[in-house]
Every structure is written in C-alpha cells, then in structure tokens.
PDB file of C-alpha atoms in Angstrom:
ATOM      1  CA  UNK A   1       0.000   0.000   0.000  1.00 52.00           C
ATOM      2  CA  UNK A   2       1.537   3.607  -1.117  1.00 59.00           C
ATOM      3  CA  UNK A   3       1.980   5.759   1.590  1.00 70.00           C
ATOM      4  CA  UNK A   4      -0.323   8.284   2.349  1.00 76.00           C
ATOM      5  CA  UNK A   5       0.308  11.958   1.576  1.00 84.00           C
ATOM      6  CA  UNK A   6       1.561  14.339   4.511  1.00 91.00           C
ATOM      7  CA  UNK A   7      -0.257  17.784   5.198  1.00 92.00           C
ATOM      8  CA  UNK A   8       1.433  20.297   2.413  1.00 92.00           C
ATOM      9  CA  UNK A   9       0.474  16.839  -0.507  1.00 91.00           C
ATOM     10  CA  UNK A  10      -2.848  17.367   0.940  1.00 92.00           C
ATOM     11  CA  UNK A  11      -2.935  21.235   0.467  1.00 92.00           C
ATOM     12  CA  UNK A  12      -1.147  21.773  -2.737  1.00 93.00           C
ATOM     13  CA  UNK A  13      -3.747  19.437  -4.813  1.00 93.00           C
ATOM     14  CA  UNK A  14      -6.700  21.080  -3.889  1.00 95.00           C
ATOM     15  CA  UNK A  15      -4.803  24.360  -4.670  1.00 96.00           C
ATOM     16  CA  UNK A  16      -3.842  22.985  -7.930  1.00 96.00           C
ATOM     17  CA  UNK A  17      -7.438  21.947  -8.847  1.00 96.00           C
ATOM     18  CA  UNK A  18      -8.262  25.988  -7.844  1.00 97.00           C
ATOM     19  CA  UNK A  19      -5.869  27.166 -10.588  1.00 97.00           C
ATOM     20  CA  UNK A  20      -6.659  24.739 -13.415  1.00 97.00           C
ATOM     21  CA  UNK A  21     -10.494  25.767 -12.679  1.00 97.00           C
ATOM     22  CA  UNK A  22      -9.544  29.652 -13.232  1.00 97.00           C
ATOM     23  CA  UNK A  23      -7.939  28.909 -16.307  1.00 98.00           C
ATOM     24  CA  UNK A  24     -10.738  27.316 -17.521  1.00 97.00           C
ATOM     25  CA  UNK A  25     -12.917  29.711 -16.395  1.00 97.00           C
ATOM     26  CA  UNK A  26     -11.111  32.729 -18.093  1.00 96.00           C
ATOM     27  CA  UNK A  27     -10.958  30.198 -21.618  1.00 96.00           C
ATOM     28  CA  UNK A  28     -14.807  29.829 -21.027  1.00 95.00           C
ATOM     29  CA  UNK A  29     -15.284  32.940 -20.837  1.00 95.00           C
ATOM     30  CA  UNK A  30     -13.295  34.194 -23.952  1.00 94.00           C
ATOM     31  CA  UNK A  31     -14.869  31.969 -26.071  1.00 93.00           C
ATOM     32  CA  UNK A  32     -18.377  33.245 -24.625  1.00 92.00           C
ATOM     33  CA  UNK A  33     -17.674  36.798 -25.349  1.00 93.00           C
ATOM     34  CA  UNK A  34     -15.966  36.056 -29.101  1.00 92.00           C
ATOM     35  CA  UNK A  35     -19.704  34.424 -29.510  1.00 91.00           C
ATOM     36  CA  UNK A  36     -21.846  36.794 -27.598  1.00 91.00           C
ATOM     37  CA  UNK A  37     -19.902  40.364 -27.332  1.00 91.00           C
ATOM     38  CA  UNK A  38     -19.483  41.654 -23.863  1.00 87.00           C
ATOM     39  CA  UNK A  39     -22.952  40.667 -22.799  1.00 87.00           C
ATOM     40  CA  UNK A  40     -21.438  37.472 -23.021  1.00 85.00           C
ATOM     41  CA  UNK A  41     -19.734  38.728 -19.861  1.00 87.00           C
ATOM     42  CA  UNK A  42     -23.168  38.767 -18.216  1.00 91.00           C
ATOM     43  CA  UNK A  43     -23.257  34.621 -18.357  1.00 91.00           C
ATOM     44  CA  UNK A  44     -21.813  33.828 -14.932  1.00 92.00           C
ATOM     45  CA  UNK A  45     -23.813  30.549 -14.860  1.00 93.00           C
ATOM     46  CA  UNK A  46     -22.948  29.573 -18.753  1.00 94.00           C
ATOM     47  CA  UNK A  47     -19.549  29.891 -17.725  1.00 95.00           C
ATOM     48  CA  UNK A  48     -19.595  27.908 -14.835  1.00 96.00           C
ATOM     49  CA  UNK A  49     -21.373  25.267 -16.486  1.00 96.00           C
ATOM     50  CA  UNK A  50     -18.566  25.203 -19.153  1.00 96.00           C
ATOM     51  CA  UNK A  51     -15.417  25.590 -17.221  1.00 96.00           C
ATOM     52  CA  UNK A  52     -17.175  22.892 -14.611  1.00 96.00           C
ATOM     53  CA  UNK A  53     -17.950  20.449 -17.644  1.00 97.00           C
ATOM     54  CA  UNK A  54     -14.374  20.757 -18.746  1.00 96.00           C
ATOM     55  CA  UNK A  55     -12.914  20.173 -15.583  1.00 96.00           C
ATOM     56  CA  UNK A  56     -14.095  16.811 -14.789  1.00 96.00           C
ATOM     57  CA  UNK A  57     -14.149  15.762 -18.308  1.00 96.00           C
ATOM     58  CA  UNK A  58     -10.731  16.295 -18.830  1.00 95.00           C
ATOM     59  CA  UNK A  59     -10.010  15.109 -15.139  1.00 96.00           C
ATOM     60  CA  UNK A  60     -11.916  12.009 -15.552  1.00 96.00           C
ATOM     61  CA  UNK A  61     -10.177   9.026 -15.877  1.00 96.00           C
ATOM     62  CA  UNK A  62      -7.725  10.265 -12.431  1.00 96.00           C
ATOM     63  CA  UNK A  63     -11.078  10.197 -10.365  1.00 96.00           C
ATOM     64  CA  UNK A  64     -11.883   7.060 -11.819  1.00 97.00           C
ATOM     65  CA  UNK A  65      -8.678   5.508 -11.403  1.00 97.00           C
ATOM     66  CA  UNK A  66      -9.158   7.337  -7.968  1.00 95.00           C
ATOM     67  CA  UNK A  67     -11.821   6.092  -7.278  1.00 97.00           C
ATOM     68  CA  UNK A  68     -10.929   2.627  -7.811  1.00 97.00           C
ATOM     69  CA  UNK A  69      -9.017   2.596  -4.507  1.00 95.00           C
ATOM     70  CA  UNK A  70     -12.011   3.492  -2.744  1.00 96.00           C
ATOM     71  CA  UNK A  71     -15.706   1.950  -1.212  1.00 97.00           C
ATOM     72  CA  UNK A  72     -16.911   4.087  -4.502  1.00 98.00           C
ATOM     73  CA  UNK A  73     -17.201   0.929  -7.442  1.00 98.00           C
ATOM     74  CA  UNK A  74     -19.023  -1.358  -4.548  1.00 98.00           C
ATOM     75  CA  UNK A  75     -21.443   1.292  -3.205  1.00 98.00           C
ATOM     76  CA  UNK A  76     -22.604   2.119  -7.045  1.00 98.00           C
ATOM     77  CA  UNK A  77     -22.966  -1.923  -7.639  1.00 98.00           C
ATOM     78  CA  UNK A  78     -25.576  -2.207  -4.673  1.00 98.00           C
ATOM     79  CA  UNK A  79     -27.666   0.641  -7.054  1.00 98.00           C
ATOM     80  CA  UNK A  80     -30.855  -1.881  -8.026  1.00 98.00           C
ATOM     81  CA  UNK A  81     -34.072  -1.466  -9.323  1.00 98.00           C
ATOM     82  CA  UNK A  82     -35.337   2.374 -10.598  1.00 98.00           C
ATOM     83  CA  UNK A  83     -32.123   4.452  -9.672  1.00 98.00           C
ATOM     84  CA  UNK A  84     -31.993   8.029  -9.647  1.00 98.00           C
ATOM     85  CA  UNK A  85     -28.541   9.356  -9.467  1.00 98.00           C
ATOM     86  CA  UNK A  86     -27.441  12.533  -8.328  1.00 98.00           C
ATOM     87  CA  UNK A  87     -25.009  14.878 -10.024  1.00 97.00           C
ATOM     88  CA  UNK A  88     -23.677  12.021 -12.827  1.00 98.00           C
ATOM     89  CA  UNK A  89     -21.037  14.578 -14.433  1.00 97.00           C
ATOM     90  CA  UNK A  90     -19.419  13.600 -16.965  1.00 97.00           C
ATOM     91  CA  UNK A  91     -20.861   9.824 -16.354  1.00 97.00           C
ATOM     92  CA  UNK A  92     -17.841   8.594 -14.016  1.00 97.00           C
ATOM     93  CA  UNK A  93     -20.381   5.586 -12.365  1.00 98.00           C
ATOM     94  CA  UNK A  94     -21.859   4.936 -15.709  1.00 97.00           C
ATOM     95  CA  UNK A  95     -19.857   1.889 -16.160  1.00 96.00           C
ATOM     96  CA  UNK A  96     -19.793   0.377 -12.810  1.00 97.00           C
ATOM     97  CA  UNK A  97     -23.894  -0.196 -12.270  1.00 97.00           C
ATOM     98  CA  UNK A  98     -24.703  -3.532 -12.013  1.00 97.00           C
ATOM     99  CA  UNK A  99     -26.929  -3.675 -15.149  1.00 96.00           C
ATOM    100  CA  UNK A 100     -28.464  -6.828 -13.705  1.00 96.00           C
ATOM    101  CA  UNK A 101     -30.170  -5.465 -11.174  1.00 97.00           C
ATOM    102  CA  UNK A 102     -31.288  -2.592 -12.595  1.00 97.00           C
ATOM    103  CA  UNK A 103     -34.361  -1.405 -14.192  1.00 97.00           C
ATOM    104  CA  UNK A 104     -33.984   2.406 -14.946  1.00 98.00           C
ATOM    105  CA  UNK A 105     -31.555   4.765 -14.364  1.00 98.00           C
ATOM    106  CA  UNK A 106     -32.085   8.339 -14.168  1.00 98.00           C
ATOM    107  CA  UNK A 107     -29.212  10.520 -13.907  1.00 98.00           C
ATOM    108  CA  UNK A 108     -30.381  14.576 -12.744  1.00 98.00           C
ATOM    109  CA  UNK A 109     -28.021  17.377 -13.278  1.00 97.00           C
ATOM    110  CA  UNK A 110     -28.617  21.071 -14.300  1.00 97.00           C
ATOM    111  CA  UNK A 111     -25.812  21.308 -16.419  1.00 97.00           C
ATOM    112  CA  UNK A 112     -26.204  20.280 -19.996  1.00 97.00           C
ATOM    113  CA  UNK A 113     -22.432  20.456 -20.804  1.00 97.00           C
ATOM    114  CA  UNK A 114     -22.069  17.051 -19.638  1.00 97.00           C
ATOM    115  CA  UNK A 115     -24.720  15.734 -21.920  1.00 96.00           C
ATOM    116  CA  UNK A 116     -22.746  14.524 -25.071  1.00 96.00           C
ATOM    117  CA  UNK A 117     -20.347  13.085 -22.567  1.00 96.00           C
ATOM    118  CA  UNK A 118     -22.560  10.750 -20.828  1.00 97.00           C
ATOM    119  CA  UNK A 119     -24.910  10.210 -23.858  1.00 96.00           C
ATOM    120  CA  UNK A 120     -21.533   8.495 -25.677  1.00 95.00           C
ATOM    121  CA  UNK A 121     -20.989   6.558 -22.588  1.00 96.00           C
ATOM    122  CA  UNK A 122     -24.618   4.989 -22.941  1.00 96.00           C
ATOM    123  CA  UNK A 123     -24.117   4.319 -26.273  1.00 94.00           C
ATOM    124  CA  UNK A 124     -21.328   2.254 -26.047  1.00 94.00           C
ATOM    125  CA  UNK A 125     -22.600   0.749 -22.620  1.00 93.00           C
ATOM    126  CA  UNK A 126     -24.721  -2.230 -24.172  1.00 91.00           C
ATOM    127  CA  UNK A 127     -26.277  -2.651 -20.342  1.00 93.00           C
ATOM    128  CA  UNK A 128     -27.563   1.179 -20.298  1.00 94.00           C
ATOM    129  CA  UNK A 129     -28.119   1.864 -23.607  1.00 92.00           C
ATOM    130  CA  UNK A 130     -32.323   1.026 -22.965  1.00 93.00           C
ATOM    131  CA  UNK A 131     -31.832   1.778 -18.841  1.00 96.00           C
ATOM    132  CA  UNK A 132     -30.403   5.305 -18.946  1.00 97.00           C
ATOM    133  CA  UNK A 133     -31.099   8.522 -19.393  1.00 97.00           C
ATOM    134  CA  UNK A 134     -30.017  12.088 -18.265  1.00 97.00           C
ATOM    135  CA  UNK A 135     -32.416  14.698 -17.252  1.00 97.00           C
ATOM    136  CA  UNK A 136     -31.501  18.465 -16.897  1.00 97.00           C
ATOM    137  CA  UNK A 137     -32.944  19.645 -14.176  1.00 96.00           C
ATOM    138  CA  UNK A 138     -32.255  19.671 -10.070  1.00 94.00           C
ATOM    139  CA  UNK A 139     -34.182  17.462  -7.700  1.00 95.00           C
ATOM    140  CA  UNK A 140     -35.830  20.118  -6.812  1.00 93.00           C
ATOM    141  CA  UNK A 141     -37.522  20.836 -10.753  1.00 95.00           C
ATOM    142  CA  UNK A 142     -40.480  18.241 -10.035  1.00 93.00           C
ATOM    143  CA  UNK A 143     -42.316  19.381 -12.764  1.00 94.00           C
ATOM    144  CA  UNK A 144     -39.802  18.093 -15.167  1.00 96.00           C
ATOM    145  CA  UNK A 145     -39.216  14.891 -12.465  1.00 97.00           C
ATOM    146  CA  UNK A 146     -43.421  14.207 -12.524  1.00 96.00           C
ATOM    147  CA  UNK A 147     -43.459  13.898 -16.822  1.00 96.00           C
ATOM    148  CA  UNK A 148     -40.739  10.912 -16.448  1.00 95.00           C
ATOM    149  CA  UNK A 149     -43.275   9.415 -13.830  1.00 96.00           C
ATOM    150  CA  UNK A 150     -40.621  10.423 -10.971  1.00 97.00           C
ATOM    151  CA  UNK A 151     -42.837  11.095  -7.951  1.00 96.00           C
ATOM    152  CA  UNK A 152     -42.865  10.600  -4.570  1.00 96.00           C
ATOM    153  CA  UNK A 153     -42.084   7.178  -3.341  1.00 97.00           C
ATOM    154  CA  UNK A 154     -41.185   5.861  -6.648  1.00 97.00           C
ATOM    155  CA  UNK A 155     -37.101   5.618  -6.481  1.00 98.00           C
ATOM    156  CA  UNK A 156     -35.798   2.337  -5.317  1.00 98.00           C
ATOM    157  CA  UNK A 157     -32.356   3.703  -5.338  1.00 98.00           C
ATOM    158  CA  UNK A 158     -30.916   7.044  -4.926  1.00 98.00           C
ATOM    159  CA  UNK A 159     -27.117   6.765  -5.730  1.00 98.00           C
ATOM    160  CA  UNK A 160     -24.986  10.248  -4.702  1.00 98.00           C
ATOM    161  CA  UNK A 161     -21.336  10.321  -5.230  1.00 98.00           C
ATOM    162  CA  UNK A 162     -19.643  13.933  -4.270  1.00 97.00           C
ATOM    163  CA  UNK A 163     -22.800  15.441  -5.615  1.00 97.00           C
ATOM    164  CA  UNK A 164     -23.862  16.895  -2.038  1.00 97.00           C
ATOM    165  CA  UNK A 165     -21.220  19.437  -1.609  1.00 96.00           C
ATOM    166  CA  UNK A 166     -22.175  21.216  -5.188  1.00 96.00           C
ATOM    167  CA  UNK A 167     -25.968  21.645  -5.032  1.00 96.00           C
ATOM    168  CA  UNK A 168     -27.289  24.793  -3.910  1.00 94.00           C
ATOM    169  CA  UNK A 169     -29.313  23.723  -0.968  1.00 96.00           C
ATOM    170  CA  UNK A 170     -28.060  20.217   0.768  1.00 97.00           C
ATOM    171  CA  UNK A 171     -30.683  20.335   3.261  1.00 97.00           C
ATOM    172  CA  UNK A 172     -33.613  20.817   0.290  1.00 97.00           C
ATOM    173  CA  UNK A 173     -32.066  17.972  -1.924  1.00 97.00           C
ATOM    174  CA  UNK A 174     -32.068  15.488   0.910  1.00 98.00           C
ATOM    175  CA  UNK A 175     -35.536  16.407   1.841  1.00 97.00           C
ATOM    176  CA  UNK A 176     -36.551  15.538  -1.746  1.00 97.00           C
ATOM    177  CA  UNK A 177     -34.538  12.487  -1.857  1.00 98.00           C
ATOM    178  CA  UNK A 178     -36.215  11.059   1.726  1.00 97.00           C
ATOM    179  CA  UNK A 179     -39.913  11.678  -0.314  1.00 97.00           C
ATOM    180  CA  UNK A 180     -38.958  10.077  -3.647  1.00 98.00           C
ATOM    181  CA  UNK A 181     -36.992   6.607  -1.781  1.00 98.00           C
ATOM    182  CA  UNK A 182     -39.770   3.958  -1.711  1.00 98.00           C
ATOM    183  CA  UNK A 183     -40.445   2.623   1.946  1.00 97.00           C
ATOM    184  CA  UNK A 184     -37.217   0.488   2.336  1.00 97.00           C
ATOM    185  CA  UNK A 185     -35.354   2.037  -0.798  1.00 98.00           C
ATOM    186  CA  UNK A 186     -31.905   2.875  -0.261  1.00 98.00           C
ATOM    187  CA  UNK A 187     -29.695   5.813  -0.589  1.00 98.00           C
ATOM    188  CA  UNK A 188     -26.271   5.361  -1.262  1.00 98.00           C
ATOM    189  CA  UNK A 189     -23.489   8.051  -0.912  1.00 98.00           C
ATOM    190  CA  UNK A 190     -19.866   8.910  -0.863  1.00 98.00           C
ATOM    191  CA  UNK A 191     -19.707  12.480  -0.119  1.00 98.00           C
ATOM    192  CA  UNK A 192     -17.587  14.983   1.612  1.00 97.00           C
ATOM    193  CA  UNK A 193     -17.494  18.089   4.327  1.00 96.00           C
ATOM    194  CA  UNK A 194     -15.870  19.230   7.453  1.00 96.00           C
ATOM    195  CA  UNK A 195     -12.773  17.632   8.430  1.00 96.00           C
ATOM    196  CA  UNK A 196     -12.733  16.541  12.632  1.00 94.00           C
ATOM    197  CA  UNK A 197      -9.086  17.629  12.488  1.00 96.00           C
ATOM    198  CA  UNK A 198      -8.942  21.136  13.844  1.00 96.00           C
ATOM    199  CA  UNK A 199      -5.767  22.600  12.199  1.00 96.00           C
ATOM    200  CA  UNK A 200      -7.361  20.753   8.998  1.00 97.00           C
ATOM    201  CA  UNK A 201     -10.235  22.514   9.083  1.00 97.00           C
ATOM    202  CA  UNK A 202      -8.920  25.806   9.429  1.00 97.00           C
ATOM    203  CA  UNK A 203      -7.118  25.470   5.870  1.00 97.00           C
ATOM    204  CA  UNK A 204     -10.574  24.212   4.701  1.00 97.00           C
ATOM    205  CA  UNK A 205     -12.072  27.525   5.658  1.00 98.00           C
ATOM    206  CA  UNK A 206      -9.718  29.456   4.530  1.00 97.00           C
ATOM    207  CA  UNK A 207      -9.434  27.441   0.896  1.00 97.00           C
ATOM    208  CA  UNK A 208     -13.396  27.681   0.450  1.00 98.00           C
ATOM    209  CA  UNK A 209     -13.873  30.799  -0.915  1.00 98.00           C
ATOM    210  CA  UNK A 210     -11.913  30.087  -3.710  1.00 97.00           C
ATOM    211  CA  UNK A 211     -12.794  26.336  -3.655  1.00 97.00           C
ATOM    212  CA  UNK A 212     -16.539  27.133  -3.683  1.00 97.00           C
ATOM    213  CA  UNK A 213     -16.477  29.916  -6.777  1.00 96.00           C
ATOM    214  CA  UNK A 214     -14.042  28.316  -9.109  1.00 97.00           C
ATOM    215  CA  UNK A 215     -14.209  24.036  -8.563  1.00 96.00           C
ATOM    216  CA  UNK A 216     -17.748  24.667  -7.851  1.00 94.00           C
ATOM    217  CA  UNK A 217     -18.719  22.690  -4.787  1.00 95.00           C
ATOM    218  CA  UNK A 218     -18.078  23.442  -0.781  1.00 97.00           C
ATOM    219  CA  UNK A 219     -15.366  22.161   1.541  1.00 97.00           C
ATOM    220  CA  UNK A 220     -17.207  23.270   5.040  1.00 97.00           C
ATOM    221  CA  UNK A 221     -20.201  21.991   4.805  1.00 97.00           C
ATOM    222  CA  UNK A 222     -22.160  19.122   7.427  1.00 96.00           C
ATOM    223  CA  UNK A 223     -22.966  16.765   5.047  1.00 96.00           C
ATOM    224  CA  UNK A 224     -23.797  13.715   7.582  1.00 96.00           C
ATOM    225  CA  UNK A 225     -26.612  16.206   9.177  1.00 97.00           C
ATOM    226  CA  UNK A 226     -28.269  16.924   6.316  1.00 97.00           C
ATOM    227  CA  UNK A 227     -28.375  13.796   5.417  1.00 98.00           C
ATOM    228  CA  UNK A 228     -29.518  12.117   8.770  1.00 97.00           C
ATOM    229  CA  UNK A 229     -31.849  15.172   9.201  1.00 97.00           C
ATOM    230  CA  UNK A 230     -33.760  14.429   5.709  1.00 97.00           C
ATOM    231  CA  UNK A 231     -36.041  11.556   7.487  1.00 95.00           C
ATOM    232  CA  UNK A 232     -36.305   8.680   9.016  1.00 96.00           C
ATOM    233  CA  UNK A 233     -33.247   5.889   8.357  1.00 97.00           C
ATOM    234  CA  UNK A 234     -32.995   2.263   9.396  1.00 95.00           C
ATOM    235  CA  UNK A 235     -29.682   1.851   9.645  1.00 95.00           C
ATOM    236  CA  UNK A 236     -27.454   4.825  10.565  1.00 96.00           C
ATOM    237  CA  UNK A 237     -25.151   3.059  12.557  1.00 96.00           C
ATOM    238  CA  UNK A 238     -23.865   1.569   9.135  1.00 95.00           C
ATOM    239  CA  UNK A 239     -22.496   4.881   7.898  1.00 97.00           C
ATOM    240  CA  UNK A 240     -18.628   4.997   7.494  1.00 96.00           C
ATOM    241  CA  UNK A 241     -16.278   8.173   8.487  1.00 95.00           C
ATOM    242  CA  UNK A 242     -12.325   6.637   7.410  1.00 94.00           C
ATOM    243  CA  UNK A 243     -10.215   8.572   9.243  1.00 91.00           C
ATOM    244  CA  UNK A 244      -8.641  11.061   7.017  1.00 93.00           C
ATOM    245  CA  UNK A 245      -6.801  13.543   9.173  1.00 93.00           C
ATOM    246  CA  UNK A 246      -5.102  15.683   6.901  1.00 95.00           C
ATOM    247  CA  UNK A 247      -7.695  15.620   3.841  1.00 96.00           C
ATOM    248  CA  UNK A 248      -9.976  18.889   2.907  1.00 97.00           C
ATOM    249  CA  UNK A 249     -12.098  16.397   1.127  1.00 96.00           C
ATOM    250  CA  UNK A 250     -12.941  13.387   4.193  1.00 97.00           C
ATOM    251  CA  UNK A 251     -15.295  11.198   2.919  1.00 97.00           C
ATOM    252  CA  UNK A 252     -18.587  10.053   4.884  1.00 97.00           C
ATOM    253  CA  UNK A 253     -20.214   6.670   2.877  1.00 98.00           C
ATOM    254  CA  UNK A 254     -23.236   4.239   3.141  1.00 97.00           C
ATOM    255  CA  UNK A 255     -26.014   2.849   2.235  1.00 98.00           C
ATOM    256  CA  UNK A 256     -28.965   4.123   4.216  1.00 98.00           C
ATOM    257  CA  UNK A 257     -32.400   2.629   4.286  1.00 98.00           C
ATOM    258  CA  UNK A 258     -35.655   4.768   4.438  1.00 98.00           C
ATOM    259  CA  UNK A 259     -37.552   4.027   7.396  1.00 95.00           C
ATOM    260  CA  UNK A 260     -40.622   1.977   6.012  1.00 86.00           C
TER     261      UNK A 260
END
C-alpha cells in the first residue's frame, strides 16, 4: 500500500485543482464573449457550467482511477431497481452499475455540458443503452421529475457520489430524496465536508472561498446532518467516516435505508 500523503500533498492538490479551474474559467469565458460580445460577460452561470464540464471531463479518468481505490465501485454496484442518481457529471459511475439489477436509471443534473459526454458513454454501454437517461434539471424541478413518472415514493435507489457538496441547498435535496426513496429504498453516498481535524479545518475555511467559486462545490459543509436530518433511516449506525486527518475532502459513505 503507497503511503499516504503528509499535510502540504494534501494542500497543494486542492490548490492545484483551484488554478486549473480559473484557467478554464477565463478560456470559457473568452470563447463566450468572441460568440456573444461583452454581454457574453453577463453569463456567470454559462460559464460555470462550461469551465465545470471541462474540468471533470478532462479530469476524468484520475477520479476514476481514484476512485478505484475506494468503497466508490461497490457502493454504485448495490444501485438496483429504478435508480436516480445525483449529479452524474461527466458519467464517471456509468460503467460500474450492475446492469443486472437494474431497471432504470435516471441521472439529474442542471448542467447540460455534460450531456454529449454521458450520452456516448450509454451508447457504447450495451447494459444502459435502454436503462439510462439524463435529465436536466435539479431534484428540486419536479415538474420536469413528474413527466418521467418520478414522484414521490417511486425511487428504489438514490445513488450520490460527491454530488452533495455542489448543489445549492443540501438540506432541500435530501428532503426531496427522503420523499422520492420507496419505503425500504436505499440511498447510497460517498460524499464529503468538514474535516474533525482542527488545524485541517482551518485550511478548509480558509481554501473555500476560492474552492466554492471556481471548482464549484463546498469544503465546510455538514454533510452527515443533512443527510440524517432528511427523514427517518434504518440503519445509521452503518455509515462509514475513514479517518482522514489531513484531507480537505474526508469522505462520509453508506447505504442508508428509508424508514418503512
């Protein structure tokens, strides 16, 4: 096993992520403005959408490969029945549902950059190409939820990997997860928020700011209480904190059941 990287490793990468972000962010722009004049300047959210998209796109296959060293390719595998996932991106899980146990996936994500992405994923996918498909929107748009016959009660599986600390309002999205989860469905997660090491979190608050406006999601947030404060659960005392000291991103993971 390598071994695992000391406080200033743990620093500089997030730091690095910041900068590739604003570079991105400044190209997205550019090319918005050569398009649109200087109202193009105007698009905050079009460019956040694009540099965002372009980020984990290009980033992909390291948080995959990350990913592999993690809880991450079981949790999605335990995904069964109608699925509605969270935040797909650029369609990292795509490949590692178990397509056998699955009847539908939805993926829900507001930012239709990462549509051609995942839509080549499916179509190469021979196990999704019938079971998937993405919807634009937030949780939160149930008008667009209700025409795909998403309503409350009717999810079997809701599947949230780092997808938690980006949304606008964690508490909200939870809330609207705990009504859509069937009696006895299951909500799996891998997410991330406030260290428990004290000099840890203190570089955490003092990265966010830039963190927040550039990679687009939050390092100080309490991710375990919005979850646990969403509903009723069956099982919280199966949720798993590894102890990860000197990361700004600690993960919290499970597989929760709604109280039936």
């Amino acid at each position: 096993m390598p071994p695992k990287p000391g406080r200033l490793a743990c620093l500089l990468r997030p730091v690095g992520m910041i900068w590739m972000s604003i570079c991105l962010h400044w190209a997205a722009l550019k090319q918005i403005v050569r398009r649109e004049g200087l109202t193009g300047t105007t698009r905050l959210q079009q460019i956040r959408d694009v540099a965002s998209a372009k980020l984990l796109g290009d980033n992909a296959s390291g948080f995959i490969a990350f990913e592999n060293t993690t809880i991450v390719p079981s949790l999605v595998k335990a995904a069964s029945g109608v699925v509605l996932e969270l935040g797909p991106g650029p369609g990292n899980q795509l490949h590692r549902f178990d397509t056998s146990a699955i009847e539908f996936v939805y993926g829900v994500d507001p930012n239709p950059h990462f549509k051609p992405n995942i839509d080549s994923i499916v179509k190469t996918n021979d196990g999704l190409r019938d079971k998937y498909k993405l919807l634009v929107c937030g949780i939160e748009d149930s008008d667009i939820l209700r025409t795909e016959g998403i309503t409350e009660e009717s999810i079997d599986t809701v599947l949230s990997i780092q997808t938690l600390c980006a949304v606008k309002d964690p508490k909200n999205v939870m809330k609207e997860v705990w009504k859509l989860l069937k009696p006895g469905g299951k909500f799996i997660f891998w997410e991330h928020g406030w260290s428990r090491n004290r000099l840890t979190t203190i570089e955490q608050a003092l990265l966010e700011p830039a963190w927040s406006s550039f990679v687009g999601c939050h390092l100080t947030r309490s991710v375990l209480a919005d979850i646990l404060d969403a509903g009723e659960w069956e099982n919280v005392e199966d949720i798993e904190e590894p102890d990860e000291q000197l990361s700004l991103l600690p993960r919290v993971q499970g597989v929760l059941m709604k109280k039936a």
